Short mmCIF file of C-alpha atoms and ligand atoms in Angstrom, two decimals:
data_model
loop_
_atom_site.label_atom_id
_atom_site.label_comp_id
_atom_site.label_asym_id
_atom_site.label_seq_id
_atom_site.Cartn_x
_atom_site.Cartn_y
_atom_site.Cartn_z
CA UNK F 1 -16.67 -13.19 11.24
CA UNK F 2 -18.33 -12.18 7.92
CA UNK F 3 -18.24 -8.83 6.93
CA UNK F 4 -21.79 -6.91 6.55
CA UNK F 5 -22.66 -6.92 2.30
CA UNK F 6 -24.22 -3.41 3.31
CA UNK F 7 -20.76 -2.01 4.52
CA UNK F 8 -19.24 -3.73 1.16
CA UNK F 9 -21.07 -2.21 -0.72
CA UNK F 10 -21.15 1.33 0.72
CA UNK F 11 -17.30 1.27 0.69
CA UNK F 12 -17.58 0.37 -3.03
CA UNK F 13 -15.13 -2.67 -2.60
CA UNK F 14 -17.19 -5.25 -3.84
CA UNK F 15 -16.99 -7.20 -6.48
CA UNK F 16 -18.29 -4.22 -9.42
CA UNK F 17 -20.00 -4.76 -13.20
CA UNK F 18 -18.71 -1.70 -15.13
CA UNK F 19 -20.18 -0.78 -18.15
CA UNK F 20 -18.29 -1.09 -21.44
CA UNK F 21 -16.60 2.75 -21.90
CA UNK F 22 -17.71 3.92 -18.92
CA UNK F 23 -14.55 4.82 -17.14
CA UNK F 24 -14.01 8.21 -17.22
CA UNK F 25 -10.16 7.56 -16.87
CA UNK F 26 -8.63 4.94 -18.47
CA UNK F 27 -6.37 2.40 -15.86
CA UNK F 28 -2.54 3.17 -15.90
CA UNK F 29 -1.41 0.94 -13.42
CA UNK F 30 -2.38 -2.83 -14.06
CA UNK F 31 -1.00 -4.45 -17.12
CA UNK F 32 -3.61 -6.63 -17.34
CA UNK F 33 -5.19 -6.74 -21.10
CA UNK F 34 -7.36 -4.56 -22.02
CA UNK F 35 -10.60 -6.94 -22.55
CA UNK F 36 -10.43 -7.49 -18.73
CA UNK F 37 -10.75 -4.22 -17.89
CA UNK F 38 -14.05 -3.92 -20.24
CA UNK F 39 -16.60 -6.24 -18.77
CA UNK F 40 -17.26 -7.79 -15.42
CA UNK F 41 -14.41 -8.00 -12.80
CA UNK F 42 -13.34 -11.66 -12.17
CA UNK F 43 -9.93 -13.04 -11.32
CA UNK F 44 -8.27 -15.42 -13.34
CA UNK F 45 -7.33 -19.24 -12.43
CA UNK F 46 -4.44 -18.68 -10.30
CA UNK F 47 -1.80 -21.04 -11.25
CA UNK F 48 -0.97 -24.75 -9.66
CA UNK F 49 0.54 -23.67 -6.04
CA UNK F 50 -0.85 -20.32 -6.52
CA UNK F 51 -2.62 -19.46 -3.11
CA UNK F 52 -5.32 -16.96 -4.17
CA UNK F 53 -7.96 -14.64 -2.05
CA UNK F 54 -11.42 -16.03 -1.34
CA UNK F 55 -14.24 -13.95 -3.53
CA UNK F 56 -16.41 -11.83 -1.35
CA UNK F 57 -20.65 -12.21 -1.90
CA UNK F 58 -21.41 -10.30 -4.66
CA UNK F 59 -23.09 -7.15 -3.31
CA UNK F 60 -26.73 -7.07 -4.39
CA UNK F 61 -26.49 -3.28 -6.19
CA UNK F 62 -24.29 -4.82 -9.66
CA UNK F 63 -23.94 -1.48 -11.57
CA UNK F 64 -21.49 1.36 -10.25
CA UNK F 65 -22.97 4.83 -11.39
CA UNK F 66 -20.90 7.18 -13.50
CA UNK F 67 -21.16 10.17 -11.45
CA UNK F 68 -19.26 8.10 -8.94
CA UNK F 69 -16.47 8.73 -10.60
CA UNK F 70 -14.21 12.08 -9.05
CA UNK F 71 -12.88 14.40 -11.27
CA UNK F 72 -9.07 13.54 -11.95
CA UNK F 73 -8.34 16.97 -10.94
CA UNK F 74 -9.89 16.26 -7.33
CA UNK F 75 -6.66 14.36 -6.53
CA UNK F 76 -4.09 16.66 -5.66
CA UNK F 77 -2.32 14.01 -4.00
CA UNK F 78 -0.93 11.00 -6.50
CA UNK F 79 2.31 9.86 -5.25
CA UNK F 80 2.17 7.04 -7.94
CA UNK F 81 2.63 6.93 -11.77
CA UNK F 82 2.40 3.80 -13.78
CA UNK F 83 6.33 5.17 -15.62
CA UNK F 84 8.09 3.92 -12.84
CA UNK F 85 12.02 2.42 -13.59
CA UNK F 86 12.57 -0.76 -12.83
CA UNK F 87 13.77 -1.34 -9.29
CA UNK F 88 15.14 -4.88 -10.10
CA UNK F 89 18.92 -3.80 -9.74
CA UNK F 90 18.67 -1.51 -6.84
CA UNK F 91 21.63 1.46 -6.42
CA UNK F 92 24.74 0.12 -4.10
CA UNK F 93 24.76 2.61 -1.19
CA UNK F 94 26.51 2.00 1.89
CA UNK F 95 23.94 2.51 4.95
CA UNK F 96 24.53 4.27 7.94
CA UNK F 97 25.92 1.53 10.48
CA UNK F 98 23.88 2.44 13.05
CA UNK F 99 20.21 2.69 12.03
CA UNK F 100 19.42 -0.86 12.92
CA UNK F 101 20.14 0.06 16.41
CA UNK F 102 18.39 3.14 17.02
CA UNK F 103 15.38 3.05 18.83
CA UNK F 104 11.85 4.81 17.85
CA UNK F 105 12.49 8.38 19.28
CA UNK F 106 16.12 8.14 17.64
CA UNK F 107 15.07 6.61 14.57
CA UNK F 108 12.70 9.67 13.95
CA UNK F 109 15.06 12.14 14.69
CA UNK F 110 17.36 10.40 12.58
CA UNK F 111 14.82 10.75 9.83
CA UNK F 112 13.71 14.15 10.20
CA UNK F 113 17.20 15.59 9.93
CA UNK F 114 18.12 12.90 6.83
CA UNK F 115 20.02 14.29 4.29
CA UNK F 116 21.41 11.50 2.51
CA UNK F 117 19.78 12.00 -0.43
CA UNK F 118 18.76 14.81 -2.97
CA UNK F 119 14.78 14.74 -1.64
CA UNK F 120 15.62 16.22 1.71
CA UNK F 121 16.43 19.58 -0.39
CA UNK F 122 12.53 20.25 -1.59
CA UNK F 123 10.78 18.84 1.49
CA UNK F 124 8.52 20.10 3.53
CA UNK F 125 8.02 17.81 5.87
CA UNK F 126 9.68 14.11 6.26
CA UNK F 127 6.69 11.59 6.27
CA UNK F 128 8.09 9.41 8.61
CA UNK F 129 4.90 7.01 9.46
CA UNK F 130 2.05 6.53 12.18
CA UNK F 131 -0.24 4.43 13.91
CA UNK F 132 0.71 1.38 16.50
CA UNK F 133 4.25 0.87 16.95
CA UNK F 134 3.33 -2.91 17.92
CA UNK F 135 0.73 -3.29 15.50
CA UNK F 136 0.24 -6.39 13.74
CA UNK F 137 -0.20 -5.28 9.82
CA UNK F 138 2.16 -2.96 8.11
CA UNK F 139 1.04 -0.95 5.40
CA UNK F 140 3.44 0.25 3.15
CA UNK F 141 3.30 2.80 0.28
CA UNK F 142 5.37 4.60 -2.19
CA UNK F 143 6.05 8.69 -0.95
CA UNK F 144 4.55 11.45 -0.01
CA UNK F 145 2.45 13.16 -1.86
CA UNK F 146 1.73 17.31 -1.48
CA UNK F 147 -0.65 17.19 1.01
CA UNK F 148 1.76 14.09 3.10
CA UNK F 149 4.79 16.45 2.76
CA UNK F 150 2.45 19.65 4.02
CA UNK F 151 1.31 17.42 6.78
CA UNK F 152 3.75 14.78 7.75
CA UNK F 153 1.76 12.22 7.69
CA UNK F 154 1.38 9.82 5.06
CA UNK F 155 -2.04 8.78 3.14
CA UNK F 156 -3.98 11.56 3.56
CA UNK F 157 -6.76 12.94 1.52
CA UNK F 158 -8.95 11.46 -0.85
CA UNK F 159 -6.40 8.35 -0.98
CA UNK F 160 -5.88 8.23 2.38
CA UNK F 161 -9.72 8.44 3.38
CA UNK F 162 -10.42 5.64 0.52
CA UNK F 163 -7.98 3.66 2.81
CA UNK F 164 -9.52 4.69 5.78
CA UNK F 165 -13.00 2.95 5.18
CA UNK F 166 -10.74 0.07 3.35
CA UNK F 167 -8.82 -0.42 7.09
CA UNK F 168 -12.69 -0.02 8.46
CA UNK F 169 -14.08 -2.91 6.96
CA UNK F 170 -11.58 -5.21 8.47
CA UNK F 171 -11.40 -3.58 12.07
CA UNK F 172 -8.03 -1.98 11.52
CA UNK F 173 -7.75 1.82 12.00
CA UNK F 174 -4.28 3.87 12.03
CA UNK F 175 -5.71 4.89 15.21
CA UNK F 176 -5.35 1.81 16.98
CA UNK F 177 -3.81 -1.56 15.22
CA UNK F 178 -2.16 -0.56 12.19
CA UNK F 179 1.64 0.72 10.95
CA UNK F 180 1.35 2.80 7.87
CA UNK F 181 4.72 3.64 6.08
CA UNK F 182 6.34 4.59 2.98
CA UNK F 183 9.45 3.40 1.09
CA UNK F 184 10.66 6.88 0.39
CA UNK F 185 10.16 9.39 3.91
CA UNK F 186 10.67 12.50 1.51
CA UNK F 187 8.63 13.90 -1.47
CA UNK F 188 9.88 13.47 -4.86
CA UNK F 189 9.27 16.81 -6.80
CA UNK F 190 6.21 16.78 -8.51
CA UNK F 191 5.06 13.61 -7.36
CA UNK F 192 7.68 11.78 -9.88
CA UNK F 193 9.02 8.27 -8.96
CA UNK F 194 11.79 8.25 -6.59
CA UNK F 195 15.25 7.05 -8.26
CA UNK F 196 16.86 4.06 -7.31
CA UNK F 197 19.65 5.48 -5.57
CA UNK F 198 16.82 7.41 -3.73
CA UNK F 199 15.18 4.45 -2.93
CA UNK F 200 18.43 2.49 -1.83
CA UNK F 201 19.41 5.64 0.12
CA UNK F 202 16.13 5.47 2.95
CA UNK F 203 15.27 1.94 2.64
CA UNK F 204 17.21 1.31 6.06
CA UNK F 205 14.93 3.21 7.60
CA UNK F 206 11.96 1.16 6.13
CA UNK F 207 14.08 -1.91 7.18
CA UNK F 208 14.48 -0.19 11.08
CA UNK F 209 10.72 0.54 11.41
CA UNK F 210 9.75 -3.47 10.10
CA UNK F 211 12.17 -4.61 12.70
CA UNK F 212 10.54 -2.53 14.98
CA UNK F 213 6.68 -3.35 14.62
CA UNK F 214 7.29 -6.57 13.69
CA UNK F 215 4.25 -7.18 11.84
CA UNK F 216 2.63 -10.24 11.02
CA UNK F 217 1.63 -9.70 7.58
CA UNK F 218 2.55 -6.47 5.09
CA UNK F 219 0.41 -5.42 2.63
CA UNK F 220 2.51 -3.38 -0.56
CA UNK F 221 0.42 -0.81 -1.95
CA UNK F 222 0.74 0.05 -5.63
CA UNK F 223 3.51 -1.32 -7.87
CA UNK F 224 6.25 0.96 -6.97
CA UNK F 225 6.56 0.16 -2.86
CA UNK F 226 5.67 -3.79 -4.48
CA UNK F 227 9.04 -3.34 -6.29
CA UNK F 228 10.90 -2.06 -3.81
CA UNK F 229 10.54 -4.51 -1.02
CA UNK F 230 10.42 -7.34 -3.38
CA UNK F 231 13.15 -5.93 -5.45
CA UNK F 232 11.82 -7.11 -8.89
CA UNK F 233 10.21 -5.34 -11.93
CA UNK F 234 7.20 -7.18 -12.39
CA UNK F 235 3.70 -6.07 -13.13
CA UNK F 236 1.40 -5.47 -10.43
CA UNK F 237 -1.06 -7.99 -11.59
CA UNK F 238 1.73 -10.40 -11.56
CA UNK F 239 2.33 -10.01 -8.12
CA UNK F 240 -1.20 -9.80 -6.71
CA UNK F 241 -2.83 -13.07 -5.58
CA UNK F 242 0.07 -14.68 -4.04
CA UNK F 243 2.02 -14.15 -0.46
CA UNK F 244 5.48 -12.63 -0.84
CA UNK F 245 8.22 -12.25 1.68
CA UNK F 246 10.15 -9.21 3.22
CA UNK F 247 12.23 -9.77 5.49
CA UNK F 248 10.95 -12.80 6.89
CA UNK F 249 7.47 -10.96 6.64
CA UNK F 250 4.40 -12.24 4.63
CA UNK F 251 3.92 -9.53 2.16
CA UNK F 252 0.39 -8.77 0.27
CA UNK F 253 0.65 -6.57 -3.20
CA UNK F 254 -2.05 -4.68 -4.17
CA UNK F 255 -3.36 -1.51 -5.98
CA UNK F 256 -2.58 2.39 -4.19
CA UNK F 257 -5.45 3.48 -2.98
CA UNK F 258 -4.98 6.41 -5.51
CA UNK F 259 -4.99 4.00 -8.03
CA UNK F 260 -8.52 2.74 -7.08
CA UNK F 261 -10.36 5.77 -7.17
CA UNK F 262 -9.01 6.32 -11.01
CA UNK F 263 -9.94 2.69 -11.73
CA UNK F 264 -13.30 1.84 -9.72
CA UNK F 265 -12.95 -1.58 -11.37
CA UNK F 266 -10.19 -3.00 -9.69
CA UNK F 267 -11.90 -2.02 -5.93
CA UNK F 268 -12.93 -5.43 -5.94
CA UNK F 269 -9.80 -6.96 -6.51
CA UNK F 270 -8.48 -4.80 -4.00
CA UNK F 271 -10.56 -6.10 -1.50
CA UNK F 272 -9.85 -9.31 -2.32
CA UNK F 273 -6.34 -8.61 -1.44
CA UNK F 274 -7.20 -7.65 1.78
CA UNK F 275 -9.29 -10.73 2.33
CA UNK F 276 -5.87 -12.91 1.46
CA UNK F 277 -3.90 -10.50 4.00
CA UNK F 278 -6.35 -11.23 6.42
CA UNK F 279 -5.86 -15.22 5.68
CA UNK F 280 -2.43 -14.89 5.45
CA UNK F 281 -2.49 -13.06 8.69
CA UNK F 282 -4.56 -15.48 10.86
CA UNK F 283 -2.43 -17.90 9.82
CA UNK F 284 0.24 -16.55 10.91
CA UNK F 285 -1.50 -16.08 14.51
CA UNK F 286 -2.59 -20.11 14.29
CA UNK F 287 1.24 -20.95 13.71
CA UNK F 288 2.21 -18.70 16.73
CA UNK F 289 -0.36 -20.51 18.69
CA UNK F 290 -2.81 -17.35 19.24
CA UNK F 291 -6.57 -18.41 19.73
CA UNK F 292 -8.55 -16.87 17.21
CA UNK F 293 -10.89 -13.94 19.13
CA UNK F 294 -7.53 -12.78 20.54
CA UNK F 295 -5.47 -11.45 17.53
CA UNK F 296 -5.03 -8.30 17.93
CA UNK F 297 -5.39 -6.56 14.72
CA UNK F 298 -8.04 -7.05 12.22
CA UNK F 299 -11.28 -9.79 11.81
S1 SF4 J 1 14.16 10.47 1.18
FE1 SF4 J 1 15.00 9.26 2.85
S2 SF4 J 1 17.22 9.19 2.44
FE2 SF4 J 1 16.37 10.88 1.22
S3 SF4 J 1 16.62 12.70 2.53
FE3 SF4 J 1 14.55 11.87 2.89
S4 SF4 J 1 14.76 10.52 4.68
FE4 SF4 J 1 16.82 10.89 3.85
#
């Protein structure tokens, strides 16, 4: 089904011309060099065997206005900095025995009275995930931010409402046919990057809940929850474009949604990440056998 240019365009995730200088805050999280970031937004060749996301219509409106542009300190809520350590050579830690057995309610439970590592000593909240239980695409983030460990719910505000209309424009809604996670269930003080040992420390939980949904397709937003699951230090850009694997699950990197409304620019390759997720995902129906018009998660 193709998607309306007029909701494209309202979302602000097509493809964008950005004046030279205009960015108000210069990008932090791509590594991509700097003459890219200048001009107009295009992908690059993808490499032989590369499988790469098809371009949405350019939206007829080409220039994206300053004044679109928040205020950094409007974001209260950045679970993400571009500093990160490398999570190539994750911490040995010996997981609990038992978590890949424990059901939803337990799992939960399990979660909310974690203290196996230092992060359970600041937190408000544990951020432990929403949306369908059964739902066919997984979205998985970093940690919680101040307003996810107030609430207990991960992505919310600004970033979570830029995700929102992001989930919109392909059908999907945490209401309804989504799974929206994070690596880390705890906030890291100040918003810093979780430590390795951190990281090593809850990812059984992350493991429990993809066993549970059993998603078709993931989609890894921003580099840090890229790194985890793929357990690798590589850039961001580097990892866009292609289909990874976690756990026998197609994975899909791209940008934190916090990221994108630094960096207006790279909205358009964010929704071309979604457009490859949403490939990658109705293939994965066609090899199950599932007639398209009866997926149930996304266009
Ligand atoms: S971050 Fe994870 S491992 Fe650490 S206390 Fe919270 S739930 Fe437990």
């Amino acid at each position: 089904m193709a998607l309306d240019d007029s909701l494209i365009e309202e979302l602000g995730i097509g493809p964008v011309w950005v004046r030279r200088g205009v960015a108000s805050v210069a990008p932090v999280e791509d590594e991509r060099p700097p003459a890219e970031s200048a001009a107009l937004v295009s992908e690059a060749p993808a490499p032989v065997g590369m499988r790469q996301a098809p371009q949405p219509a350019a939206p007829p409106s080409a220039l994206q206005p300053e004044s679109d542009v928040p205020p950094v300190d409007a974001y209260d809520d950045l679970p993400w900095t571009d500093d990160a350590p490398a999570h190539a050579e994750a911490a040995v830690v010996e997981a609990p025995s038992d978590v890949h057995t424990l059901d939803w309610d337990a799992l939960a439970e399990r979660v909310a009275n974690c203290e196996r590592c230092r992060l359970c000593e600041r937190r408000t909240n544990t951020v432990f995930g929403v949306g369908d239980r059964e739902a066919d695409w997984m979205l998985i983030g970093e940690a919680p931010g101040e307003n996810e460990d107030k609430q207990g719910e991960p992505f919310v505000g600004q970033a979570g409402k830029l995700l929102d209309n992001m989930l919109r424009a392909l059908t999907l809604s945490r209401q309804s046919n989504v799974y929206i996670a994070n690596v880390i269930k705890c906030r890291p003080p100040g918003n810093r990057n979780p430590e390795l040992d951190e990281v090593a420390r809850c990812e059984p939980y992350l493991q429990r809940q993809v066993e549970l949904v059993k998603p078709k397709v993931i989609v890894a937003m921003g580099r840090f929850a890229a790194q985890s699951l793929l357990k690798n230090e590589a850039s961001i850009a580097s990892m866009r474009g292609r289909v990874h694997e976690y756990r026998g699950v197609p994975v899909i990197v791209t940008y934190h949604p916090a990221y994108l409304l630094r960096s207006l620019q790279d909205k358009a390759k964010a929704w071309a990440d979604l457009c490859l997720a949403r490939n990658t995902y109705r293939e994965a129906l066609a090899a199950l056998g599932v007639e398209q018009g009866a997926e149930k998660g996304g266009i």
